[in-house]
Amino acid sequence: MQNVLVPFDGSSSAKRAIQYLVDFSAEYPAIKVHVINVQSEPKLYGNYVSASMLEQLHDGALQHGQDINTDAAAMLEAANINFETHAVIGEVIGEVVKAVKQLGCNTVVMGTRGMSNLGNLVMGSVATRIVHEVPVPVLLIK
């Protein structure tokens, strides 16, 4: 675990994953952590949305993702861990897989439960899908 990706949604489970890395770094200080928050595409209703309004919606979603990442950043910074935060728009599984490849991550560390309990019942667990989709080991933190 040298270059780690942490999907982060601000949930207590996601914060435990960050805390695990903080504790882990005490023994292995040379890790690099990438914290990623994935926001859904804005849902548009109606017949017409201007390009500027669509851009504002995207910018707002990205800002919201960065705001969520501030909790993780504060924990990692306090532990003096090398990290970067990323906020993207898209589908969670696909964006996590893409980030693993683009950032050269060799491990994904994530919580088992996120903010969307209803989504877990309807579509299956995001954590389970990530385990099956990413090409690197995944460490799930309860």
XYZ file of N, CA and C in Angstrom:
426
model
N 0.842 -1.174 0.000
C 0.000 0.000 0.000
C 0.886 1.235 0.000
N 1.171 1.723 -1.191
C 2.003 2.914 -1.298
C 1.243 4.080 -1.902
N 0.388 3.798 -2.860
C -0.398 4.817 -3.544
C -1.858 4.393 -3.436
N -2.590 5.001 -2.509
C -3.906 4.519 -2.101
C -5.005 5.456 -2.571
N -6.095 4.878 -3.069
C -7.287 5.651 -3.427
C -8.351 5.401 -2.368
N -8.955 6.481 -1.878
C -10.036 6.379 -0.904
C -11.283 7.057 -1.460
N -12.287 6.272 -1.892
C -13.571 6.884 -2.242
C -14.190 7.440 -0.963
N -14.535 8.722 -0.965
C -14.947 9.390 0.264
C -16.253 10.128 0.054
N -17.255 9.798 0.885
C -18.547 10.473 0.789
C -18.918 11.229 2.064
N -17.994 11.294 3.011
C -18.243 12.018 4.246
C -18.941 11.200 5.316
N -19.319 9.965 5.022
C -20.006 9.117 5.994
C -19.048 8.686 7.098
N -19.608 8.201 8.192
C -18.758 7.732 9.289
C -17.917 6.542 8.848
N -18.436 5.714 7.976
C -17.678 4.579 7.450
C -16.473 5.061 6.627
N -16.671 6.082 5.820
C -15.575 6.641 5.017
C -14.530 7.296 5.921
N -14.977 7.934 6.985
C -14.035 8.548 7.928
C -13.220 7.482 8.660
N -13.831 6.325 8.925
C -13.064 5.229 9.541
C -11.987 4.723 8.588
N -12.265 4.731 7.294
C -11.245 4.325 6.317
C -10.066 5.296 6.347
N -10.349 6.591 6.442
C -9.276 7.584 6.556
C -8.503 7.372 7.857
N -9.214 7.122 8.947
C -8.547 6.896 10.235
C -7.661 5.662 10.176
N -8.098 4.637 9.472
C -7.273 3.438 9.297
C -5.947 3.813 8.636
N -6.006 4.644 7.616
C -4.774 5.064 6.932
C -3.908 5.939 7.827
N -4.528 6.765 8.651
C -3.763 7.579 9.607
C -3.000 6.651 10.551
N -3.695 5.645 11.082
C -3.041 4.690 11.981
C -1.965 3.888 11.249
N -2.264 3.472 10.023
C -1.328 2.695 9.216
C -0.056 3.491 8.921
N -0.203 4.774 8.708
C 0.940 5.604 8.333
C 1.948 5.764 9.464
N 1.537 5.484 10.686
C 2.473 5.564 11.808
C 3.606 4.556 11.624
N 3.270 3.389 11.048
C 4.286 2.363 10.804
C 4.862 2.438 9.396
N 4.081 2.937 8.453
C 4.502 3.018 7.049
C 4.264 4.442 6.539
N 5.164 5.353 6.862
C 4.932 6.776 6.566
C 5.049 7.160 5.087
N 5.473 6.271 4.224
C 5.720 6.645 2.830
C 4.507 6.452 1.926
N 3.289 6.467 2.490
C 2.125 6.288 1.629
C 1.666 7.622 1.050
N 1.032 7.523 -0.101
C 0.391 8.669 -0.758
C -1.082 8.327 -0.862
N -1.944 9.235 -0.456
C -3.381 8.987 -0.440
C -4.074 9.927 -1.415
N -4.934 9.347 -2.232
C -5.804 10.120 -3.131
C -7.231 9.948 -2.622
N -7.847 11.039 -2.226
C -9.232 11.030 -1.745
C -10.109 11.486 -2.903
N -11.097 10.666 -3.255
C -11.977 11.025 -4.374
C -13.429 11.055 -3.916
N -14.117 12.117 -4.294
C -15.543 12.221 -4.082
C -16.191 12.285 -5.456
N -17.159 11.408 -5.685
C -17.848 11.360 -6.978
C -19.262 11.886 -6.799
N -19.574 12.928 -7.524
C -20.914 13.504 -7.533
C -21.670 13.009 -8.761
N -22.964 12.791 -8.609
C -23.805 12.370 -9.730
C -23.982 13.514 -10.713
N -24.219 13.142 -11.950
C -24.581 14.148 -12.946
C -25.826 14.877 -12.465
N -25.894 16.181 -12.641
C -27.107 16.911 -12.237
C -28.327 16.363 -12.970
N -29.408 16.210 -12.231
C -30.660 15.742 -12.822
C -31.397 16.949 -13.392
N -31.705 16.876 -14.656
C -32.338 18.000 -15.332
C -33.779 17.663 -15.672
N -34.675 18.548 -15.303
C -36.088 18.383 -15.602
C -36.540 19.593 -16.412
N -37.338 19.363 -17.394
C -37.819 20.457 -18.227
C -37.290 20.317 -19.637
N -37.662 21.259 -20.461
C -37.338 21.178 -21.876
C -36.017 21.813 -22.246
N -35.562 22.786 -21.475
C -34.378 23.517 -21.906
C -33.541 23.946 -20.705
N -32.261 23.725 -20.814
C -31.311 24.214 -19.828
C -30.184 24.878 -20.605
N -29.892 26.106 -20.292
C -28.848 26.826 -21.011
C -27.476 26.249 -20.667
N -26.532 26.500 -21.537
C -25.164 26.018 -21.312
C -24.577 26.615 -20.050
N -24.866 27.889 -19.791
C -24.325 28.517 -18.582
C -24.939 27.915 -17.317
N -26.229 27.579 -17.375
C -26.864 26.960 -16.215
C -26.292 25.561 -15.981
N -26.066 24.814 -17.043
C -25.473 23.486 -16.930
C -24.065 23.577 -16.340
N -23.299 24.569 -16.765
C -21.957 24.779 -16.221
C -22.023 25.127 -14.732
N -22.993 25.955 -14.345
C -23.160 26.297 -12.932
C -23.509 25.060 -12.101
N -24.352 24.191 -12.643
C -24.709 22.966 -11.934
C -23.487 22.063 -11.743
N -22.685 21.924 -12.802
C -21.464 21.117 -12.706
C -20.486 21.720 -11.696
N -20.288 23.022 -11.776
C -19.371 23.701 -10.843
C -19.852 23.544 -9.398
N -21.155 23.661 -9.188
C -21.715 23.495 -7.848
C -21.521 22.075 -7.320
N -21.701 21.093 -8.198
C -21.501 19.697 -7.787
C -20.043 19.442 -7.438
N -19.135 19.973 -8.234
C -17.702 19.794 -7.942
C -17.309 20.487 -6.651
N -17.856 21.665 -6.406
C -17.566 22.375 -5.163
C -18.104 21.600 -3.963
N -19.276 21.028 -4.118
C -19.854 20.216 -3.045
C -18.945 19.013 -2.750
N -18.425 18.380 -3.796
C -17.499 17.264 -3.622
C -16.242 17.685 -2.884
N -15.698 18.839 -3.244
C -14.503 19.335 -2.549
C -14.824 19.679 -1.090
N -16.009 20.217 -0.839
C -16.409 20.522 0.537
C -16.460 19.242 1.375
N -16.996 18.173 0.813
C -17.047 16.890 1.517
C -15.632 16.386 1.795
N -14.732 16.572 0.840
C -13.354 16.094 0.987
C -12.572 16.817 2.079
N -13.055 17.971 2.532
C -12.290 18.734 3.529
C -12.132 17.978 4.847
N -13.121 17.163 5.224
C -12.982 16.360 6.446
C -11.816 15.379 6.327
N -11.742 14.695 5.205
C -10.646 13.742 4.989
C -9.313 14.476 4.930
N -9.304 15.605 4.251
C -8.061 16.379 4.125
C -7.559 16.822 5.490
N -8.459 17.249 6.354
C -8.056 17.690 7.688
C -7.436 16.546 8.486
N -8.029 15.360 8.404
C -7.492 14.200 9.120
C -6.112 13.810 8.595
N -5.962 13.812 7.278
C -4.685 13.415 6.674
C -3.608 14.462 6.922
N -3.993 15.724 6.842
C -3.033 16.802 7.085
C -2.539 16.785 8.530
N -3.443 16.537 9.465
C -3.058 16.483 10.874
C -2.068 15.353 11.142
N -2.164 14.282 10.349
C -1.256 13.141 10.508
C -0.006 13.279 9.643
N 0.100 14.403 8.928
C 1.252 14.665 8.066
C 1.419 13.609 6.963
N 0.282 13.210 6.381
C 0.277 12.226 5.294
C 0.209 12.963 3.967
N 1.001 12.516 3.008
C 0.998 13.070 1.657
C -0.328 12.682 0.984
N -1.113 13.680 0.549
C -2.423 13.380 -0.034
C -2.802 14.411 -1.092
N -3.766 14.012 -1.905
C -4.432 14.902 -2.861
C -5.919 14.605 -2.781
N -6.741 15.624 -2.993
C -8.184 15.409 -3.062
C -8.652 15.621 -4.495
N -9.677 14.877 -4.854
C -10.236 14.939 -6.204
C -11.759 14.923 -6.091
N -12.415 15.781 -6.824
C -13.870 15.758 -6.929
C -14.198 15.622 -8.413
N -15.048 14.659 -8.734
C -15.412 14.406 -10.125
C -16.916 14.198 -10.221
N -17.411 14.286 -11.429
C -18.823 14.051 -11.699
C -18.931 12.816 -12.569
N -19.820 11.928 -12.195
C -20.030 10.724 -12.982
C -20.672 9.626 -12.166
N -20.479 8.396 -12.604
C -20.997 7.215 -11.924
C -19.885 6.680 -11.034
N -20.174 6.411 -9.775
C -19.159 6.113 -8.764
C -18.214 4.995 -9.192
N -18.740 3.869 -9.591
C -17.887 2.716 -9.898
C -16.935 3.046 -11.043
N -17.463 3.570 -12.122
C -16.629 3.907 -13.276
C -15.568 4.943 -12.950
N -15.922 5.936 -12.166
C -14.955 6.986 -11.818
C -13.865 6.465 -10.886
N -14.216 5.555 -9.991
C -13.200 4.964 -9.109
C -12.241 4.112 -9.924
N -12.768 3.301 -10.824
C -11.909 2.476 -11.687
C -10.988 3.364 -12.513
N -11.529 4.428 -13.086
C -10.726 5.352 -13.893
C -9.639 6.015 -13.048
N -9.982 6.430 -11.832
C -9.007 7.089 -10.952
C -7.882 6.141 -10.564
N -8.205 4.891 -10.283
C -7.172 3.902 -9.938
C -6.145 3.828 -11.059
N -6.614 3.770 -12.285
C -5.719 3.655 -13.444
C -4.958 4.948 -13.693
N -5.649 6.077 -13.689
C -5.001 7.352 -14.003
C -4.004 7.789 -12.943
N -4.290 7.489 -11.681
C -3.428 7.937 -10.593
C -2.383 6.891 -10.204
N -2.437 5.730 -10.836
C -1.463 4.678 -10.552
C -1.595 4.100 -9.156
N -2.809 4.025 -8.649
C -3.020 3.514 -7.292
C -2.860 1.993 -7.265
N -2.273 1.495 -6.179
C -2.092 0.052 -6.068
C -3.016 -0.566 -5.013
N -3.847 0.256 -4.361
C -4.805 -0.230 -3.364
C -5.969 0.754 -3.273
N -7.151 0.214 -3.012
C -8.315 1.039 -2.680
C -8.687 0.713 -1.240
N -8.832 1.745 -0.419
C -9.273 1.578 0.965
C -10.578 2.343 1.102
N -11.625 1.652 1.564
C -12.921 2.315 1.650
C -13.778 1.708 2.742
N -14.755 2.481 3.183
C -15.731 1.996 4.145
C -16.714 1.056 3.484
N -17.397 0.275 4.312
C -18.356 -0.690 3.770
C -19.736 -0.104 3.560
N -20.036 0.974 4.243
C -21.357 1.600 4.114
C -21.186 3.074 3.851
N -21.899 3.560 2.854
C -21.836 4.983 2.539
C -23.110 5.687 2.938
N -23.343 6.805 2.277
C -24.498 7.635 2.600
C -25.798 7.109 1.999
N -25.743 6.241 1.009
C -26.955 5.862 0.273
C -27.408 4.450 0.641
N -28.045 4.285 1.797
C -28.515 2.968 2.212
C -29.584 2.419 1.277
N -30.482 3.270 0.786
C -31.503 2.805 -0.143
C -30.859 2.290 -1.415
N -29.837 2.985 -1.916
C -29.132 2.523 -3.114
C -28.494 1.169 -2.902
N -28.008 0.903 -1.679
C -27.418 -0.396 -1.392
C -28.460 -1.500 -1.481
N -29.702 -1.214 -1.084
C -30.742 -2.222 -1.149
C -31.203 -2.468 -2.577
N -31.299 -1.407 -3.359
C -31.852 -1.517 -4.697
C -30.822 -2.025 -5.708
N -29.620 -1.472 -5.691
C -28.645 -1.778 -6.736
C -27.488 -2.647 -6.270
N -27.405 -2.973 -5.004
C -26.253 -3.710 -4.508
C -25.224 -2.748 -3.969
N -24.401 -3.227 -3.112
C -23.436 -2.384 -2.432
C -22.394 -1.811 -3.383
N -22.125 -0.527 -3.231
C -21.068 0.123 -4.011
C -19.738 -0.546 -3.700
N -19.512 -0.861 -2.433
C -18.256 -1.509 -2.049
C -18.097 -2.850 -2.758
N -19.151 -3.630 -2.821
C -19.088 -4.927 -3.496
C -18.784 -4.750 -4.976
N -19.406 -3.785 -5.596
C -19.164 -3.558 -7.028
C -17.742 -3.093 -7.272
N -17.204 -2.255 -6.382
C -15.823 -1.797 -6.552
C -14.860 -2.960 -6.401
N -15.110 -3.840 -5.436
C -14.257 -5.027 -5.269
C -14.166 -5.800 -6.576
N -15.274 -5.920 -7.276
C -15.307 -6.696 -8.515
C -14.755 -5.955 -9.727
N -14.778 -4.636 -9.710
C -14.427 -3.863 -10.900
C -12.990 -3.341 -10.937
N -12.426 -2.966 -9.797
C -11.085 -2.378 -9.830
C -10.027 -3.466 -9.989
N -8.935 -3.133 -10.691
C -7.891 -4.136 -10.952
C -6.831 -4.236 -9.863
N -7.094 -3.656 -8.677
C -6.115 -3.683 -7.583
C -6.813 -4.201 -6.322
N -6.052 -4.567 -5.298
C -6.678 -5.009 -4.044
C -7.522 -3.908 -3.407
N -8.602 -4.337 -2.757
C -9.499 -3.422 -2.066
C -9.564 -3.839 -0.600
N -9.320 -2.874 0.273
C -9.411 -3.101 1.701
C -10.663 -2.408 2.203
N -11.608 -3.192 2.741
C -12.865 -2.651 3.242
C -12.759 -2.475 4.753
N -13.136 -1.304 5.242
C -13.056 -0.965 6.656
C -14.480 -0.897 7.207
N -14.747 -1.662 8.261
C -16.078 -1.646 8.892
C -16.224 -0.453 9.804
